[in-house]
Coordinates of C-alpha atoms and ligand atoms in Angstrom, one line a residue:
X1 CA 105.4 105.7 97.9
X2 CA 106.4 105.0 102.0
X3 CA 109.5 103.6 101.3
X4 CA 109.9 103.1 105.1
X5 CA 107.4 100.7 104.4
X6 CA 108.7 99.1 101.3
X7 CA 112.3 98.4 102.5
X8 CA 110.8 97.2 105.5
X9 CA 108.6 94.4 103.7
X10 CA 111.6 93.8 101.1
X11 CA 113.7 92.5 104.3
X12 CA 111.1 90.3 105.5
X13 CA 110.7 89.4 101.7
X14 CA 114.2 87.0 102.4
X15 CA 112.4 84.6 104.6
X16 CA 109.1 85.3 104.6
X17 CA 108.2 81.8 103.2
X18 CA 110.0 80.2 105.8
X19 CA 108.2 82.2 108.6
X20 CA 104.8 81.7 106.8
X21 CA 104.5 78.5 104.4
X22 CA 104.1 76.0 106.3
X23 CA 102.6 76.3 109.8
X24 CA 100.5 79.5 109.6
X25 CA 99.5 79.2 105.9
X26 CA 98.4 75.3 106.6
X27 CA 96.6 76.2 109.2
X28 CA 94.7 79.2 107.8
X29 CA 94.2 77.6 104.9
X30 CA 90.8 76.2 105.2
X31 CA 89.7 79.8 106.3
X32 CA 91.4 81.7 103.2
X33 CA 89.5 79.2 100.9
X34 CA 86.4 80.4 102.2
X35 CA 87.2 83.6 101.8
X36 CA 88.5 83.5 98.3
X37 CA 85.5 81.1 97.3
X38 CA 83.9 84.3 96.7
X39 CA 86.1 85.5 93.8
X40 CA 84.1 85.6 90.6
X41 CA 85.4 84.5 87.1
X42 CA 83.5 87.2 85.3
X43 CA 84.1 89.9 88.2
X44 CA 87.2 92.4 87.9
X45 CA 89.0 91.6 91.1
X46 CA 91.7 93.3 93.1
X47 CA 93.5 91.5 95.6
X48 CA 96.0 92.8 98.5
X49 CA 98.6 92.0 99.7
X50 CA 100.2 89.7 96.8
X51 CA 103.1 88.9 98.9
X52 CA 105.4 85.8 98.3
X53 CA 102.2 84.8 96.5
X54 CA 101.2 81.9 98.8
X55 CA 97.3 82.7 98.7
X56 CA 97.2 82.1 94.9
X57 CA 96.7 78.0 95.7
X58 CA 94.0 79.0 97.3
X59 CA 92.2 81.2 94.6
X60 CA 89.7 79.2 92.7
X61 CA 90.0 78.6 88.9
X62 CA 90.2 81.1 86.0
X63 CA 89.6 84.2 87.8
X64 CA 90.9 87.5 86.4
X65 CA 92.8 89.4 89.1
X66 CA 95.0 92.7 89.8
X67 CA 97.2 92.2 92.6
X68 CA 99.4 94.6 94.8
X69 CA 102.1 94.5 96.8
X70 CA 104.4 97.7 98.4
X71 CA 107.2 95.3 98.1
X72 CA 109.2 94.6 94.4
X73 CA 111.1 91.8 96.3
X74 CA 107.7 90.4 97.4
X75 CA 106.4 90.6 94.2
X76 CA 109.4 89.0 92.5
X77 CA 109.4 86.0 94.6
X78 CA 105.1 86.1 93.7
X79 CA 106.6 85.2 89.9
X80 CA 106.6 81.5 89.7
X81 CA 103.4 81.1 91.6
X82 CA 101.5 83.6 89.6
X83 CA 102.3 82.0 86.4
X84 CA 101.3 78.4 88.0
X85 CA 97.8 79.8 88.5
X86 CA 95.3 78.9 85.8
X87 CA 93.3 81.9 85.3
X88 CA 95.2 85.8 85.3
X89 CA 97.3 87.3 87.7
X90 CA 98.4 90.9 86.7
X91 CA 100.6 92.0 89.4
X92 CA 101.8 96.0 90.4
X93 CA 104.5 97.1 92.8
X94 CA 101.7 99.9 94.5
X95 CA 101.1 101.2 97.9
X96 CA 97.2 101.1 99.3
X97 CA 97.3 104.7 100.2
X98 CA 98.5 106.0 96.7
X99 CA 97.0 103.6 94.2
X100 CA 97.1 104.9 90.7
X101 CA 93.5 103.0 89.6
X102 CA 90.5 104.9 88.4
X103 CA 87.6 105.3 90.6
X104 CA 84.9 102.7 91.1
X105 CA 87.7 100.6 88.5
X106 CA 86.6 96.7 90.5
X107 CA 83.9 94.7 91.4
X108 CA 85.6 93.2 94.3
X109 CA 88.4 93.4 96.3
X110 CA 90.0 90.7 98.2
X111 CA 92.8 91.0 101.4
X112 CA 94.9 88.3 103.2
X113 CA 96.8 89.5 106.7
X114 CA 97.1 92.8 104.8
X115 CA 95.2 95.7 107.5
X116 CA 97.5 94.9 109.9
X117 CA 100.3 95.0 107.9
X118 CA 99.0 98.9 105.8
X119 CA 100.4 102.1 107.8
X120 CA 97.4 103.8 107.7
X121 CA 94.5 101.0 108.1
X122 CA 91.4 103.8 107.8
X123 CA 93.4 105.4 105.2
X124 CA 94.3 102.5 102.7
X125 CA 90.5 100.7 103.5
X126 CA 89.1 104.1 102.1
X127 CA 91.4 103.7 99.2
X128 CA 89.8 100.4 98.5
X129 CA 86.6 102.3 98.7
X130 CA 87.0 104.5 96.5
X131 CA 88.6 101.9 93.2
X132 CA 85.0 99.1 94.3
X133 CA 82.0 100.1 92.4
X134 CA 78.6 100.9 94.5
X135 CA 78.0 97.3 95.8
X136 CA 81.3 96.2 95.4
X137 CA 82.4 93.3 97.4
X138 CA 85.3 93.5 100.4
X139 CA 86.4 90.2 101.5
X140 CA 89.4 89.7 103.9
X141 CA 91.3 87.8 105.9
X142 CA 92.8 89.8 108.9
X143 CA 95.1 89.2 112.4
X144 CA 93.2 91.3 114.6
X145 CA 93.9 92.7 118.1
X146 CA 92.2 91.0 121.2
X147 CA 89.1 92.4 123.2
X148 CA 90.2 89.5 125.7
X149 CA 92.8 89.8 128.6
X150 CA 94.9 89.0 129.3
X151 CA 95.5 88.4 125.0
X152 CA 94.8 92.3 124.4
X153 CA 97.4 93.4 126.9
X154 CA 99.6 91.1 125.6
X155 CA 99.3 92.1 122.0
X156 CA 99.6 96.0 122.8
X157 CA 103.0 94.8 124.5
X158 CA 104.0 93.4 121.8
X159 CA 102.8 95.1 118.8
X160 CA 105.8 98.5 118.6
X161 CA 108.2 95.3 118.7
X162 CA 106.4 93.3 115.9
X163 CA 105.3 96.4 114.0
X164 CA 109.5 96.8 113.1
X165 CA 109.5 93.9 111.3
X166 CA 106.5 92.9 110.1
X167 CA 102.6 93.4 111.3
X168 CA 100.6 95.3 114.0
X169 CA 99.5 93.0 116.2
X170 CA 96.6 94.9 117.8
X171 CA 94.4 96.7 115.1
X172 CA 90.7 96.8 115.2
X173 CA 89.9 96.1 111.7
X174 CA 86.5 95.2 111.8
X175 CA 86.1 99.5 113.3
X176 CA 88.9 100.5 110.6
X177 CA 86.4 99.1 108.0
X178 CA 83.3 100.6 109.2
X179 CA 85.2 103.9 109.4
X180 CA 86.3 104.2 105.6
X181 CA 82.6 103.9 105.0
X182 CA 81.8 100.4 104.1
X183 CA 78.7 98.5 105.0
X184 CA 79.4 94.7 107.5
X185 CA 78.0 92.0 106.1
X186 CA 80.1 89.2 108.4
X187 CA 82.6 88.9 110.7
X188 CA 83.9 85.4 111.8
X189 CA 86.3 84.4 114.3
X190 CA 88.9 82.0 113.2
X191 CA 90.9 81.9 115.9
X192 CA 89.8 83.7 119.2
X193 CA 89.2 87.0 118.6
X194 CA 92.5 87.6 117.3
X195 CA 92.2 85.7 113.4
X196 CA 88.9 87.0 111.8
X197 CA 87.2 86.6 107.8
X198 CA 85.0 89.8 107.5
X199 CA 83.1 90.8 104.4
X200 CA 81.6 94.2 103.8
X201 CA 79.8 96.2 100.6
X202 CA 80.5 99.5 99.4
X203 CA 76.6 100.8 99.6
X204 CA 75.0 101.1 96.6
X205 CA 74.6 105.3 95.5
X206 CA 70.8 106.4 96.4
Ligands
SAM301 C1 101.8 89.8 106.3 S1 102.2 90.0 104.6 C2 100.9 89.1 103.8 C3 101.2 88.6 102.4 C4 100.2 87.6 101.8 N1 98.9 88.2 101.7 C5 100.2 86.3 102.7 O1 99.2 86.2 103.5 O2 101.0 85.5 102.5 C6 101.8 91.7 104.4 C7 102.0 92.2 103.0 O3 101.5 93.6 102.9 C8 102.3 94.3 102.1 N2 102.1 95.8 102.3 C9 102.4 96.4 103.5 N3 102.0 97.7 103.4 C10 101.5 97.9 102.2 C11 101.0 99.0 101.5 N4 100.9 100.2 102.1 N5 100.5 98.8 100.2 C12 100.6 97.6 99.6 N6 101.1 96.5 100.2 C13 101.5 96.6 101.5 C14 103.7 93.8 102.4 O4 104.7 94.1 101.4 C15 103.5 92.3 102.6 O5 103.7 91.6 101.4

């Protein structure tokens, strides 16, 4: 377990729903919908990061889901939300890069501003690899760096000083995925360059 990371995303645990309800979770929500339209009621799901829990109003109905989080403060605050949701929300206090599931354990897997948020973006995507069966599903929702200037020498300003508290403002995700060996599918902007949805498959074995 990092628990650099950890006790970093406990602190940010305190007001993360203040930072992150209301403005940036209203107005990605239309996007996250999308995204998690492609959950599957009779699919074994994994989803990360749980956070404060604020993506579970946008999950659709009676799905069965495994959710992790680094954080135990995140998770706790995650409580009253989960149990609010109308399928099931098993939730673990695990890091990406050391997860203790079987291989090939999940049908799909499911991220929300998580990649730039994981110390070791190639690292913990691989990890996700490795628990998806062969033509399991990667769906995510992800801040991105900037290709753009003057937004991409902005965002590599910016990023040591974000990355202290909270996210990596300047990560190439949509690479970071097709390095831990997964197959693109889509890849949408949201917002600029900088907010994406990108879907991927784990290829099937030959
Ligand atoms: C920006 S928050 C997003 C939370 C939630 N998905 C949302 O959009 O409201 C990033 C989350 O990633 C979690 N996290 C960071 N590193 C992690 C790791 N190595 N393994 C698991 N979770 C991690 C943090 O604890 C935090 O809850």
């Amino acid at each position: 377990m990092d628990t650099g990371t950890q006790a970093k995303w406990d602190r940010a645990a305190r007001s993360f729903d203040l930072m992150a309800a209301n403005g940036p979770e209203k107005r990605w929500r239309p996007a996250k919908l999308e995204v998690f339209s492609h959950m599957q009621p009779d699919a074994r799901i994994l989803f990360l990061a749980l956070g404060t829990g604020l993506d579970i109003e946008a999950f659709p109905a009676n799905c069965d889901i495994t959710a992790i989080d680094i954080s135990p403060n995140m998770v706790a605050k995650a409580e009253e939300r989960m149990a609010a949701y109308t399928g099931s929300i098993r939730a673990e206090v695990m890091d990406v890069h050391d997860m203790s599931f079987a291989d090939e354990s999940f049908d799909q897997a499911f991220t929300s501003c998580t990649f730039c948020s994981v110390p070791d973006p190639v690292d913990g995507l691989r990890a996700l690899y490795r628990v998806l069966k062969p033509g399991g599903e990667l769906h995510m929702f992800e801040h991105t760096g900037s290709r753009v200037f003057p937004f991409s020498f902005m965002m590599n300003l910016m990023s040591p000083l974000a990355s202290r508290f909270g996210p990596e403002l300047n990560r190439d995700t949509v690479a970071n995925v097709q390095a831990a060996g997964f197959e693109l599918r889509e890849v949408n902007n949201v917002f600029l360059d900088t907010v994406k949805t990108i879907s991927a498959v784990k290829p099937q074995r030959d």
